[in-house]
XYZ file of C-alpha atoms in Angstrom:
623
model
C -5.840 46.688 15.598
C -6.054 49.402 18.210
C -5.632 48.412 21.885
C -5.456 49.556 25.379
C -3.363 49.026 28.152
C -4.399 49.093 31.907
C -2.523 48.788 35.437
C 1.384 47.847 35.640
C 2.036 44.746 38.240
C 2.997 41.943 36.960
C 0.627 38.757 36.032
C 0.418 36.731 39.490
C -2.524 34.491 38.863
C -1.726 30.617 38.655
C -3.676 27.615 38.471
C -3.829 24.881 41.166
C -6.159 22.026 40.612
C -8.549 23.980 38.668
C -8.355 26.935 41.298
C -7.350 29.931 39.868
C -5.457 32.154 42.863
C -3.131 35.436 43.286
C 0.419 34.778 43.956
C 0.402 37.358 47.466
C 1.746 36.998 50.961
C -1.854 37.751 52.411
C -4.528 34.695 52.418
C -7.217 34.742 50.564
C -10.396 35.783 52.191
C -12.874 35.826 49.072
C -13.995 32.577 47.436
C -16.037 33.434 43.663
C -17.098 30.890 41.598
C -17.616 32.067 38.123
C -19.753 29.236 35.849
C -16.940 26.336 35.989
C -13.922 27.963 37.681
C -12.997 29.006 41.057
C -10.754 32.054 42.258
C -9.304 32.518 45.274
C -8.929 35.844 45.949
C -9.350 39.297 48.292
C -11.741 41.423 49.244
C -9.684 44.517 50.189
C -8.942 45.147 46.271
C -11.803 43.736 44.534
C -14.533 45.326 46.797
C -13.202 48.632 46.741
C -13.891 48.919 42.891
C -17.346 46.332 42.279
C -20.148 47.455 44.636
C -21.613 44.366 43.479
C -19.419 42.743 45.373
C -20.202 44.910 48.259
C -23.593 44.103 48.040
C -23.337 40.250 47.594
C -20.358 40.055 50.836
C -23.289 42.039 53.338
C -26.074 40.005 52.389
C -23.786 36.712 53.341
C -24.017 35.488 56.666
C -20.484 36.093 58.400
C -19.423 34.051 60.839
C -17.641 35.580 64.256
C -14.152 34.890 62.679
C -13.654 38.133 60.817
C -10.883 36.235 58.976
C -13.199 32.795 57.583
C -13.187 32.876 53.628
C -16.604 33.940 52.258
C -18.024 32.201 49.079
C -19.882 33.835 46.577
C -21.963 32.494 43.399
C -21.785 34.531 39.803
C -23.539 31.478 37.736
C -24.784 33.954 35.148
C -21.595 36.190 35.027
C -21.654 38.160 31.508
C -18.452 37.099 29.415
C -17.897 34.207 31.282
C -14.327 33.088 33.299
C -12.392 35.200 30.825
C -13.984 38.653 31.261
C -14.446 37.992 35.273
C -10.504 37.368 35.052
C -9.901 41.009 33.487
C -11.873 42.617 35.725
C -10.168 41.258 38.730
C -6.544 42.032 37.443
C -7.864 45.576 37.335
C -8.756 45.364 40.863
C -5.292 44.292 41.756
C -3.746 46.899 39.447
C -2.546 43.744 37.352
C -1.543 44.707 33.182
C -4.555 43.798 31.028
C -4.706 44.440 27.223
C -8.067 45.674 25.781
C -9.158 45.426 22.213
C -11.438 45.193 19.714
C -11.982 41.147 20.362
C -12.405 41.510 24.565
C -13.568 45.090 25.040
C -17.476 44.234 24.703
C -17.471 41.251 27.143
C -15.495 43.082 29.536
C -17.606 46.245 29.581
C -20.938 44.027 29.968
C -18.342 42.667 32.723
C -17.699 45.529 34.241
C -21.127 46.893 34.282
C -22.618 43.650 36.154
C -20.012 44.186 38.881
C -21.042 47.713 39.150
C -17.289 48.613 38.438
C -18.663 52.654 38.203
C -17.284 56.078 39.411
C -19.589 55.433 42.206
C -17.128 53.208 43.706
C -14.064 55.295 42.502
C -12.623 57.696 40.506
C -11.113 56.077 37.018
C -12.941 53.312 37.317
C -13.047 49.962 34.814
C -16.764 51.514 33.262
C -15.204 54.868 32.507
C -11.914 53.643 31.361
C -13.510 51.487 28.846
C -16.036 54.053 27.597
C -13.638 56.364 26.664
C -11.446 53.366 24.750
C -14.570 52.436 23.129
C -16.007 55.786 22.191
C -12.392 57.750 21.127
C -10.831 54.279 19.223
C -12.988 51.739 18.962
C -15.856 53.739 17.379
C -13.338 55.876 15.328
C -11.602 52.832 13.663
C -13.277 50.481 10.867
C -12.023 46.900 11.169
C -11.926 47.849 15.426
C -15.981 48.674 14.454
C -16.770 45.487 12.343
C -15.215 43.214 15.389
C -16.725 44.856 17.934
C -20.371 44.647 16.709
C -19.386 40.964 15.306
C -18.552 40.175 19.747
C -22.024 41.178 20.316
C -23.456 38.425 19.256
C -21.831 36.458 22.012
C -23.925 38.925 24.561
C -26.757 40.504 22.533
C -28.830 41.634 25.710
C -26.341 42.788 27.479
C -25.000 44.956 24.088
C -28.034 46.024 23.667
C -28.831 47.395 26.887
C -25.122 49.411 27.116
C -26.031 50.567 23.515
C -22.745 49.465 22.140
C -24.771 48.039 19.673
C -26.438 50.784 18.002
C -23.376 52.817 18.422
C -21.530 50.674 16.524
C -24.410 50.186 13.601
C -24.654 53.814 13.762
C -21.144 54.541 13.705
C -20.658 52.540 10.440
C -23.759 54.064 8.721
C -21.779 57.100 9.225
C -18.621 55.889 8.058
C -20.236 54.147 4.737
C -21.952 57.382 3.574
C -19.598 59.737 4.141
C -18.597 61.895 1.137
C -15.001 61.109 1.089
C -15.351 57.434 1.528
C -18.167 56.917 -0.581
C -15.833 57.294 -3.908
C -13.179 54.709 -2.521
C -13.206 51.382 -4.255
C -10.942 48.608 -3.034
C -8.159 47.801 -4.761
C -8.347 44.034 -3.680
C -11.889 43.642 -5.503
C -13.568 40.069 -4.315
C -15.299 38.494 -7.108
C -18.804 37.200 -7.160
C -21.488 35.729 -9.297
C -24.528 34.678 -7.737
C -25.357 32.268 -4.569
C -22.754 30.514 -3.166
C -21.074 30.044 -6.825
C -17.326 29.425 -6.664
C -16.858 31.164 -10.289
C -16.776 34.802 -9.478
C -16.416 37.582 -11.415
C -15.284 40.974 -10.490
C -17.340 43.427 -9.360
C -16.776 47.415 -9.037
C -17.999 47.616 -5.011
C -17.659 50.238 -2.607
C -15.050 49.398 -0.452
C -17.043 48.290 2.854
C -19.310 45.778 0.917
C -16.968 42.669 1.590
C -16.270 43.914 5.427
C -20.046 43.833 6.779
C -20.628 40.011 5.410
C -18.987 39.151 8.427
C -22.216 39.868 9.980
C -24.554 38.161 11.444
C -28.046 37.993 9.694
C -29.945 40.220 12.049
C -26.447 42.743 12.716
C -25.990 42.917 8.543
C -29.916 43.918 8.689
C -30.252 46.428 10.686
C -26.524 48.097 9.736
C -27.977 47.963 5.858
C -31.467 49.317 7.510
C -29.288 52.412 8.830
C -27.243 52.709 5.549
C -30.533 52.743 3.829
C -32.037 55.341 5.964
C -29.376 58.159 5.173
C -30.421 58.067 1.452
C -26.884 59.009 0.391
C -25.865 55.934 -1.544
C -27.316 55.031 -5.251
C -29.128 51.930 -5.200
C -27.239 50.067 -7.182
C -24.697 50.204 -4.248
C -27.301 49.445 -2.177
C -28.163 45.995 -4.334
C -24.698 45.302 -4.806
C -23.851 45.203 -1.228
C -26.904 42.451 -1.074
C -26.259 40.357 -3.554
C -22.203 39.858 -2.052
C -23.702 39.119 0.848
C -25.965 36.153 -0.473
C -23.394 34.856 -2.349
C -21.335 34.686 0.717
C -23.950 33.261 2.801
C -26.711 31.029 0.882
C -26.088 27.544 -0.779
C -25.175 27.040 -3.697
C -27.808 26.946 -6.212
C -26.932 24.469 -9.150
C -29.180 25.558 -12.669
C -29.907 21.296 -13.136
C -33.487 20.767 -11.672
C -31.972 16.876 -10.102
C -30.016 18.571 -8.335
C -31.462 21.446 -6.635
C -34.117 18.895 -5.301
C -31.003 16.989 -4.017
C -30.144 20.058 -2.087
C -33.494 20.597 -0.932
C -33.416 16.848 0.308
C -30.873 17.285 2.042
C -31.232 20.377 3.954
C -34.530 18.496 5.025
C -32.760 15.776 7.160
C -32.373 16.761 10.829
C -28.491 17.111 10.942
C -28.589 20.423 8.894
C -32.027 22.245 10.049
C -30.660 24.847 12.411
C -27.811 25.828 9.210
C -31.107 25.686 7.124
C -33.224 27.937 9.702
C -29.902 30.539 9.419
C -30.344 30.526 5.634
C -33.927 30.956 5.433
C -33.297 33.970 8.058
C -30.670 35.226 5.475
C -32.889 35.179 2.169
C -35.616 36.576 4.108
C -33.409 39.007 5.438
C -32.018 40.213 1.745
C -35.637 40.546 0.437
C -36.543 42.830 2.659
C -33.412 45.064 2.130
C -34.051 44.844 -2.210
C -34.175 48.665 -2.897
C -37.257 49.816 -4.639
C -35.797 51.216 -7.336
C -35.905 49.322 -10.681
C -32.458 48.006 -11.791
C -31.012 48.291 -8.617
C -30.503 44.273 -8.416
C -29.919 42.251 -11.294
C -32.861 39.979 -12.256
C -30.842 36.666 -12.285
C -29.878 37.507 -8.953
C -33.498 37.663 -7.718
C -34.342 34.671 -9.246
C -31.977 32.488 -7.611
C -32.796 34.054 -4.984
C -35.946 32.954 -5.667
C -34.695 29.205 -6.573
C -33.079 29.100 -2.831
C -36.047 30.555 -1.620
C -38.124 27.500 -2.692
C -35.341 25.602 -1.329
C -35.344 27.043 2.116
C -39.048 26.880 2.453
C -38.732 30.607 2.954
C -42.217 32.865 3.717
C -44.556 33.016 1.067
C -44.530 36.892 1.458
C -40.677 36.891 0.718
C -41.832 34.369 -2.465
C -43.856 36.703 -3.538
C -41.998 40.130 -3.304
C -39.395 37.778 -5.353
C -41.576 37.461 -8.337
C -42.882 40.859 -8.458
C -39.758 41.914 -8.520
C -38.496 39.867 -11.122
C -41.773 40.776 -13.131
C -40.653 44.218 -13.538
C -37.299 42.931 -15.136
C -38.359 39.599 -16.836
C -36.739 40.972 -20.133
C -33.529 40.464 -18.773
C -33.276 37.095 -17.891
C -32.199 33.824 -19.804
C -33.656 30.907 -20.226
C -31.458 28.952 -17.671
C -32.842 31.008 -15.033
C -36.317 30.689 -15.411
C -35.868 26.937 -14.455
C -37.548 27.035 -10.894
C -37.258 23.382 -9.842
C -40.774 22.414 -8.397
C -40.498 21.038 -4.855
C -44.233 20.748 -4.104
C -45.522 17.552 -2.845
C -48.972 18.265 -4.599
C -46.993 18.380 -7.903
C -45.148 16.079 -9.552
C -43.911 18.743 -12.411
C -40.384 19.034 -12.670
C -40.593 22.835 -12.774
C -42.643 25.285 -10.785
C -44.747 26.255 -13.558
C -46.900 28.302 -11.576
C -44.316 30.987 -10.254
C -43.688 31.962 -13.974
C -46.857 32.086 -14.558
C -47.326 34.567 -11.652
C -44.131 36.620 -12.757
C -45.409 36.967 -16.658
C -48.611 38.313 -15.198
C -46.677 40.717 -12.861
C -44.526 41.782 -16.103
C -47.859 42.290 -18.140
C -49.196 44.605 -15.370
C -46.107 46.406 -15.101
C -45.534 46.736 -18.921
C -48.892 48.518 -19.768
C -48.096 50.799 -22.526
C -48.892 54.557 -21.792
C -51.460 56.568 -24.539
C -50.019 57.005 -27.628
C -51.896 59.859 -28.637
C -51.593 63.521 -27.126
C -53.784 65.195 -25.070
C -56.450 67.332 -27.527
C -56.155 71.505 -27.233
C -58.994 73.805 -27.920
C -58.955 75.132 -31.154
C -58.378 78.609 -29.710
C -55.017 77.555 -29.092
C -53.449 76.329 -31.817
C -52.764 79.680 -34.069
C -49.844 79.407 -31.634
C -47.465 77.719 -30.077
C -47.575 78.298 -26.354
C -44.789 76.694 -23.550
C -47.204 74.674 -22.622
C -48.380 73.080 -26.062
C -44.566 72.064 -26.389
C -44.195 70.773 -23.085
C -47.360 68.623 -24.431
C -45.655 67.723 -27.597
C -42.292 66.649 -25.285
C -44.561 64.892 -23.176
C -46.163 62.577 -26.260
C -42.847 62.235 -27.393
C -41.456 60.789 -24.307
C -44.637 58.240 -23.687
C -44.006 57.801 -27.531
C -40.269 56.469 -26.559
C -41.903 54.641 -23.557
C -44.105 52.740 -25.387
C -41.830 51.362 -27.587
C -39.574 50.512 -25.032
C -42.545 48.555 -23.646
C -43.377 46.834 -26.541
C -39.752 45.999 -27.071
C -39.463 44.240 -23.498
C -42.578 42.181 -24.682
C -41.011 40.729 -27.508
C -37.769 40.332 -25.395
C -40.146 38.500 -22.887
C -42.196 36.528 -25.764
C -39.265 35.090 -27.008
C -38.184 33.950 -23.610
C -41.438 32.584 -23.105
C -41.094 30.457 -26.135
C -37.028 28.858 -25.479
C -38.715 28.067 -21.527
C -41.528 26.918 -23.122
C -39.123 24.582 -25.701
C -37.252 23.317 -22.122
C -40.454 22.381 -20.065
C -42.303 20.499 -22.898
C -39.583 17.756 -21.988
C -41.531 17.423 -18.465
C -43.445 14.460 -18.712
C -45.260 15.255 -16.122
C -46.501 19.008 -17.477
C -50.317 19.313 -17.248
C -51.679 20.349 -20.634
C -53.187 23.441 -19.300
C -49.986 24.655 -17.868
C -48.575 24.576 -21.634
C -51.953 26.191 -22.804
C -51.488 28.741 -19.940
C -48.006 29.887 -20.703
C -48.302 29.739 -24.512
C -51.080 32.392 -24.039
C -49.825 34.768 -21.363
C -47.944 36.926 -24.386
C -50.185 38.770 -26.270
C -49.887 38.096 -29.849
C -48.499 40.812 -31.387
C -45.395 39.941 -29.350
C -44.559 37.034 -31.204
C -44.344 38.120 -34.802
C -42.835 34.545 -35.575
C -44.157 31.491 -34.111
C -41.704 28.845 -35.553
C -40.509 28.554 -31.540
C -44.414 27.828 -30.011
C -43.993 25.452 -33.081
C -41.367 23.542 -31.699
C -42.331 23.667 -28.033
C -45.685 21.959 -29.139
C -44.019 19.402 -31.217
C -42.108 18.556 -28.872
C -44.788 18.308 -26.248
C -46.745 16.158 -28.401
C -43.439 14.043 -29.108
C -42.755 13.134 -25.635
C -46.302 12.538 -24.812
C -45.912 9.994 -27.587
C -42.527 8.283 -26.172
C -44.502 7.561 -22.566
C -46.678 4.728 -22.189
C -49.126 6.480 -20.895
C -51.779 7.279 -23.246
C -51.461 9.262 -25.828
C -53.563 13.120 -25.959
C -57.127 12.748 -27.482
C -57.422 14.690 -30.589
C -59.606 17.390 -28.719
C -56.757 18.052 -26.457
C -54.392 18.426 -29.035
C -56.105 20.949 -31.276
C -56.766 22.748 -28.065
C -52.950 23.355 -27.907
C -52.718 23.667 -31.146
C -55.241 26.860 -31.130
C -52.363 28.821 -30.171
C -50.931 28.755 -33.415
C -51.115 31.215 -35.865
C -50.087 29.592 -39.173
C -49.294 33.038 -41.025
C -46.916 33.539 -38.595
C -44.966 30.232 -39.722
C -42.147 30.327 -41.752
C -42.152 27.908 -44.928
C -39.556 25.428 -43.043
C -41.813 25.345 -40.417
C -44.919 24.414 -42.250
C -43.012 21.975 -44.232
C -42.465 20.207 -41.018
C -45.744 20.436 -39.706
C -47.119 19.276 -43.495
C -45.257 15.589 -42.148
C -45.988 16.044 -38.935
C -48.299 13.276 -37.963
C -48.712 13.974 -34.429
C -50.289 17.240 -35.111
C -54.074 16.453 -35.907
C -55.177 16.339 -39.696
C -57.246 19.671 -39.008
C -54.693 21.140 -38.590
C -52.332 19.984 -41.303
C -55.019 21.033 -43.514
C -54.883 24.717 -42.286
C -51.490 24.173 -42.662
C -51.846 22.948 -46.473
C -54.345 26.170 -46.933
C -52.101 28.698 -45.659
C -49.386 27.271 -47.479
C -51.334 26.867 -51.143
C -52.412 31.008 -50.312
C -48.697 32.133 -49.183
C -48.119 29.791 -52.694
C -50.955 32.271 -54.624
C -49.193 35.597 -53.075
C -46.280 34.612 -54.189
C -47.543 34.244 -57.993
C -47.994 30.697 -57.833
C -51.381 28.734 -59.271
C -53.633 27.072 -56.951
C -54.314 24.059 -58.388
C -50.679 23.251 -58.438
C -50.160 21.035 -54.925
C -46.745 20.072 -54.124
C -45.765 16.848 -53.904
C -45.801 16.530 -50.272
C -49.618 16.891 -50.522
C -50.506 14.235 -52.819
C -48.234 11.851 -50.113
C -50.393 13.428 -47.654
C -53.826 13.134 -49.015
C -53.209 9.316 -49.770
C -51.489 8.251 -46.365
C -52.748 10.802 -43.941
C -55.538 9.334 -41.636
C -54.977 11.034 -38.545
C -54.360 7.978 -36.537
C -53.116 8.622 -33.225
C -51.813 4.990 -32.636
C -49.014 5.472 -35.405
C -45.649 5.173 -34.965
C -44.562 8.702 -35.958
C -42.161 9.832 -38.831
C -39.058 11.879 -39.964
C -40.399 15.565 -40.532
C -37.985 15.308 -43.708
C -38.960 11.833 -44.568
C -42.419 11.091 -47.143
C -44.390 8.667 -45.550
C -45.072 5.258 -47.541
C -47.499 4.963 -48.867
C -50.478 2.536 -47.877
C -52.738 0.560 -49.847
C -55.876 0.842 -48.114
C -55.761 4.587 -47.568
C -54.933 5.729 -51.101
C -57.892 7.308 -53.046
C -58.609 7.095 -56.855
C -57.300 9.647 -59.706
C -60.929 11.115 -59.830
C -61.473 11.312 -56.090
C -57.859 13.303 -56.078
C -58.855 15.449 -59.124
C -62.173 16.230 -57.588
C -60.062 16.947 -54.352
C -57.807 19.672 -56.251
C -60.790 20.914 -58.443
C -62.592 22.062 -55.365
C -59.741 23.347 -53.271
C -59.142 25.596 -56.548
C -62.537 26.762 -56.312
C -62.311 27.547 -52.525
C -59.318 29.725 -53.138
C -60.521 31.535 -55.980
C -63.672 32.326 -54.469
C -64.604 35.496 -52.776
C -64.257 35.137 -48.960
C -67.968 35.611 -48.557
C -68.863 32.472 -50.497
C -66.044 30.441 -48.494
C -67.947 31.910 -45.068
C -71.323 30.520 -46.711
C -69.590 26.858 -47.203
C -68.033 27.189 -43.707
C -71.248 27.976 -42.435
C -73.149 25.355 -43.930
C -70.685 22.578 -43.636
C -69.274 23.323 -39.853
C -71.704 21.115 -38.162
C -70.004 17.801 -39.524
C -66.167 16.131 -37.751
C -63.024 15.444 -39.525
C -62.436 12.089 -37.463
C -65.790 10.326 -39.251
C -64.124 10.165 -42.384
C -64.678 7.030 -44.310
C -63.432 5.358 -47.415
C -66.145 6.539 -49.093
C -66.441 10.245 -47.943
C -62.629 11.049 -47.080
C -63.357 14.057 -50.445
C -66.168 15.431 -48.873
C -64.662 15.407 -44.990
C -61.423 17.301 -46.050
C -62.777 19.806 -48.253
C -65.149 20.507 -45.150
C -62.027 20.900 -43.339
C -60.474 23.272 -45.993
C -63.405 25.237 -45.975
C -62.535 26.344 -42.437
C -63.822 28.644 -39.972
C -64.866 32.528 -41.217
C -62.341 34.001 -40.474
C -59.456 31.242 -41.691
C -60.840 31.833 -45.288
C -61.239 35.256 -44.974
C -57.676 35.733 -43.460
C -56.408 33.938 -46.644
C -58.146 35.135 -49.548
C-alpha cells in the first residue's frame, strides 16, 4: 500500500475529558465542535490555511476581549472527527500519514474547509491531488480501496470526481493489452450462487478484486469495462457470475427449501440484506452481455431461482428467461426446478416460467430455408462467384438447421425428464401437463417411452390422493399426446396392464401392437396372452385399486365373456387388420357416434371392436 507523508512536528494532541487539545504554551483561542467531539485549538494556524474558517470566525459576534475563545459548529463535517483531526495537524505542521484507506475522507475534508491555494501556496487540496492522481490512481489495490471509501461519502466523491476517476482509471487498467492476458495464479473457485463447492475457473486476473464493490460501484465500473469493447464476452460473463456467487444467497436445487429461504428473507430482521440482494441480481441482469454463450445457462437460471426469491422486477424476470430460451439445450433437469412462490398457486414448481422459456427457445430456434435461392436459367451453363457463394450459403443454413433441430431434441428430451419430476406435484393443474407435453413439436421426440412415464406417473399420484380421481375425459385428453408408434414394445407392454390409462386407449395400444406384430411377420389373429387377460378383466373402472405393470390381473367372474363372444372378438379384429384402410375409415365412420364407457354385458363385442375400429387416420396409420 502506497502512502504519503505530510509535516514533521511531533503528535501533541491529547485527550482531556472528551476534549481533544494541542499540547502548546499559547491558550487556546478557537473552540470547534465536530459531530460528538470538541477541540481546543488556535486560530493563528488553522485560519491561515481553511478560509472556511475565516469565513465562519467574521460572521461570529466577537466580544471586546480580543483574547475570549470563539466557538464554532461543523455538525455536518465530511469524514467526521477523524478527517477534521488530519486536517488540523496539517495546520500545525503536525506528521500525518495518507493512504489509500483516509485519502478520500480527507480530501472531501479538505475541500469543505476550503483548504485551497487560495489561502496558500502547497496547500492540503493540492497536496492531496497530486498523491491521488500520481499514486493512488496509478496503483491497483490503492484504486479498488479508494473507490470502495466512497461509499462512506458518495456526494461528496462524486462532486470532487474521485469517483469516476477511479471507475475510469480501472476500466483502463482492465483492458489494457498487456494486462488483459494475465491470469492469476491464486485462481478462486466458484460454482454458482453463494455455493460453497467451487470449482476453478480460468479468470482474468481483476475479476476477484472488483467484488469488493458495492452494487452500484461494481455497476457502473463493469458499465465502463463494457463500453471499451476490448474484452471477449465470455470475460465479460465470467466476471458476473463471480460476482453473484460472492454476493447472492445460496440457492439450494430442493424446492422445501428454497421456499424456506424465501420465508425467511420475508421476516423484517433481514429486509434491508434482502433489498441489497435484489439490487445485486438486478444489477447482474442488466450487465449479461448480449452475446450468446457468454454466460452459462445454469447460471442464469439460478439466477433466475434467486430472482423469484428476491421478489426481483418482473423486467429482470423476464430478460432471465429469454435469455435462458436461447440456451435451453444446455441445461439439466435439476435446474429447471423453479420453486413456485406465488400465493395464487399452490404448485410446487413455477410451471409457467418454463413454459415462457420453451416458447422463447421455439422462437429463437426457427430453422432457416433449406432450399437455395433459384437462378435464372441463363446462368447456370456456368459457374459464377456468386452461384458458389450461393451454394456456401445453403450449405451453411444447411449446417444451421441441423444444429437447430439437434437443440430441439436436446430440449424435447429435457422437456420429458422435467416433465417425469413435476408429475409428482400433487397440486399440478392438468392443463399445465397438457401445456408442456405439447410445447415440442413432434418430430422432436422420435421416442415417447419418457411422455409415457411422466403420464403414468401423473395418473399414479392422482390415484394415491384422496381427492378424486381424473374423469375419463380428462385422462384421454392427456393421453392425446401420445403417439403409440413412437412406443417401444416395453412400453406398450406396460401400458397393455396399465389400468389407469383408459380402455380406449389400451385398445389403440393392443392395435398398434397386433400391426407392429403383422410388420414384423407375425399373424393377426394370433393375440398374446396378455390380451385374452385383458379382454376378460378389463372394464375400465376408475375406482380400482391399480396393478403391477408386470403382474396379469385375476381374473373376475362377472366380467369374463364366453368362447364365442372371444372368437367373434378375434374374428373381427382379423378382419379390421386385413382390410384395406378405406373400408376401416367406412366402419370408423359409421360406428364413431357410439362411447366405450356404455358397454354392457351384453354388448362389451360390439363396444370394443367400435373402439378398434378407431379414428381415420389410426387405421390408416396402421394398415
Amino acid at each position: 500500500m502506497k502512502f504519503m507523508k505530510l509535516g514533521s512536528s511531533p503528535d501533541t494532541f491529547y485527550t482531556i475529558e472528551a476534549v481533544r487539545s494541542v499540547s502548546t504554551e499559547v491558550t487556546s483561542d478557537l473552540i470547534v465542535q465536530v459531530k460528538g467531539s470538541r477541540y481546543l485549538l488556535h486560530k493563528a494556524p488553522l485560519l491561515s490555511k481553511c478560509l472556511h474558517l475565516q469565513k465562519l470566525c467574521a460572521e461570529c459576534s466577537i466580544s471586546s476581549s480580543s483574547y475570549q475563545q470563539q466557538t464554532i459548529q461543523l455538525p455536518e463535517f465530511p469524514g467526521g472527527e477523524e478527517a477534521f483531526e488530519m486536517c488540523a495537524k496539517f495546520c500545525y505542521g503536525i506528521t500525518i500519514t495518507l493512504n489509500s484507506l483516509n485519502i478520500v475522507s480527507v480530501r472531501c475534508a479538505a475541500e469543505y474547509l476550503q483548504m485551497t491555494e487560495e489561502a496558500e501556496k502547497g496547500n492540503l487540496v493540492y497536496k492531496l491531488e497530486v498523491f491521488l492522481n500520481t499514486s493512488i490512481l496509478r496503483g491497483w489495490k490503492d484504486l479498488i480501496a479508494a473507490l470502495k471509501s466512497t461509499t462512506s461519502l458518495p456526494s461528496w466523491s462524486e462532486d470532487l470526481g474521485i469517483t469516476s476517476r477511479c471507475i475510469d482509471a480501472i476500466a483502463s487498467k482492465v483492458q489494457a493489452p498487456e494486462k488483459r492476458d494475465y491470469v492469476r495464479d491464486n485462481n478462486a473457485k466458484c460454482n454458482g450462487i453463494g455455493s460453497q463447492d467451487h470449482k476453478p475457473l480460468g479468470k482474468s486476473w481483476w475479476t476477484e478484486d472488483i467484488t469488493e464493490l458495492c452494487p452500484e460501484l461494481y455497476w457502473r465500473t463493469m458499465v465502463a469495462i463494457k463500453s471499451g469493447r476490448k474484452l471477449p464476452a465470455k470475460v465479460i460473463g465470467e466476471a458476473l457470475q463471480i460476482y453473484g456467487s460472492r454476493h447472492l444467497p445460496s440457492i439450494s436445487e430442493n424446492a422445501a427449501s428454497t421456499v424456506q429461504v424465501h420465508r425467511d428473507l420475508s421476516t423484517e430482521l433481514v429486509k434491508d440484506v434482502t433489498s441489497k440482494h435484489r439490487s445485486v441480481l438486478e444489477s447482474i441482469v442488466s450487465l449479461l452481455p448480449m452475446e450468446k454463450g457468454s454466460v452459462p445457462c445454469s447460471f442464469m437460471l439460478k439466477l433466475l431461482k434467486a430472482a423469484n426469491i428476491l421478489g426481483a422486477a418482473a423486467a429482470s424476470k423476464m430478460e432471465l428467461g429469454r435469455r435462458v430460451g436461447m440456451q435451453l439445450d444446455e441445461v439439466s433437469v435439476s435446474d429447471l426446478l423453479i420453486p413456485s412462490l406465488s400465493d395464487t398457486s399452490e404448485t410446487l414448481y413455477d410451471i409457467d416460467i418454463v413454459l415462457n422459456i420453451l416458447e422463447e427457445f421455439m422462437l429463437q430456434c426457427q430453422s432457416p430455408p433449406t432450399s437455395p435461392p433459384r437462378t435464372k436459367a441463363r446462368f447456370d451453363s456456368r459457374r459464377s462467384r456468386s452461384v458458389k457463394n450461393v451454394n456456401f450459403e445453403f450449405q451453411e443454413s444447411r449446417r444451421s438447421s441441423s444444429a437447430s433441430h439437434s437443440s430441439k431434441l436436446k430440449v424435447a428430451k429435457l422437456v420429458d425428464g422435467y416433465l417425469q419430476e413435476v408429475a409428482q406435484d400433487t397440486n399440478l393443474p392438468l392443463s399445465n401437463m397438457i401445456a408442456l407435453a405439447e410445447s415440442i413439436p413432434d418430430f422432436a421426440r422420435p421416442e415417447h417411452d419418457d411422455l409415457y412415464n411422466a403420464i403414468d406417473i401423473y395418473l399414479k399420484v392422482y390415484n394415491l390422493q384422496s381427492h378424486p380421481d381424473l374423469n375419463k375425459s380428462e385422462r384421454r385428453k392427456l393421453c392425446r399426446v401420445l403417439d403409440f408408434k413412437k412406443l417401444s414394445k416395453e412400453s406398450c407392454i406396460h401400458a397393455v396392464q396399465n389400468e389407469r390409462l383408459p380402455l380406449r386407449v389400451v385398445v389403440q395400444v393392443l392395435l398398434f401392437e397386433q400391426a407392429r406384430s403383422m410388420a414384423n411377420g407375425g399373424q393377426a389373429t394370433d393375440l398374446p396372452d396378455r390380451i385374452h387377460s385383458l379382454i376378460t378383466t378389463h372394464n375400465d373402472d376408475p375406482s380400482r385399486v391399480p396393478f403391477s405393470p408386470m403382474e396379469t390381473p385375476t381374473l373376475q367372474a362377472d366380467a369374463r365373456w364366453s368362447i364365442s363372444s372371444l372368437k367373434s372378438l378375434k374374428l373381427r379384429l382379423a378382419a379390421l387388420l386385413m382390410k384395406p384402410a378405406k373400408h376401416a375409415n367406412q366402419i370408423s365412420n359409421n360406428e364413431a357416434q357410439q362411447d366405450d364407457h356404455d358397454l354392457g354385458t351384453s354388448s362389451k363385442l360390439k363396444g370394443l371392436c367400435l373402439v378398434f375400429s378407431g379414428p381415420k387416420w389410426m387405421l390408416g396409420s396402421c394398415l
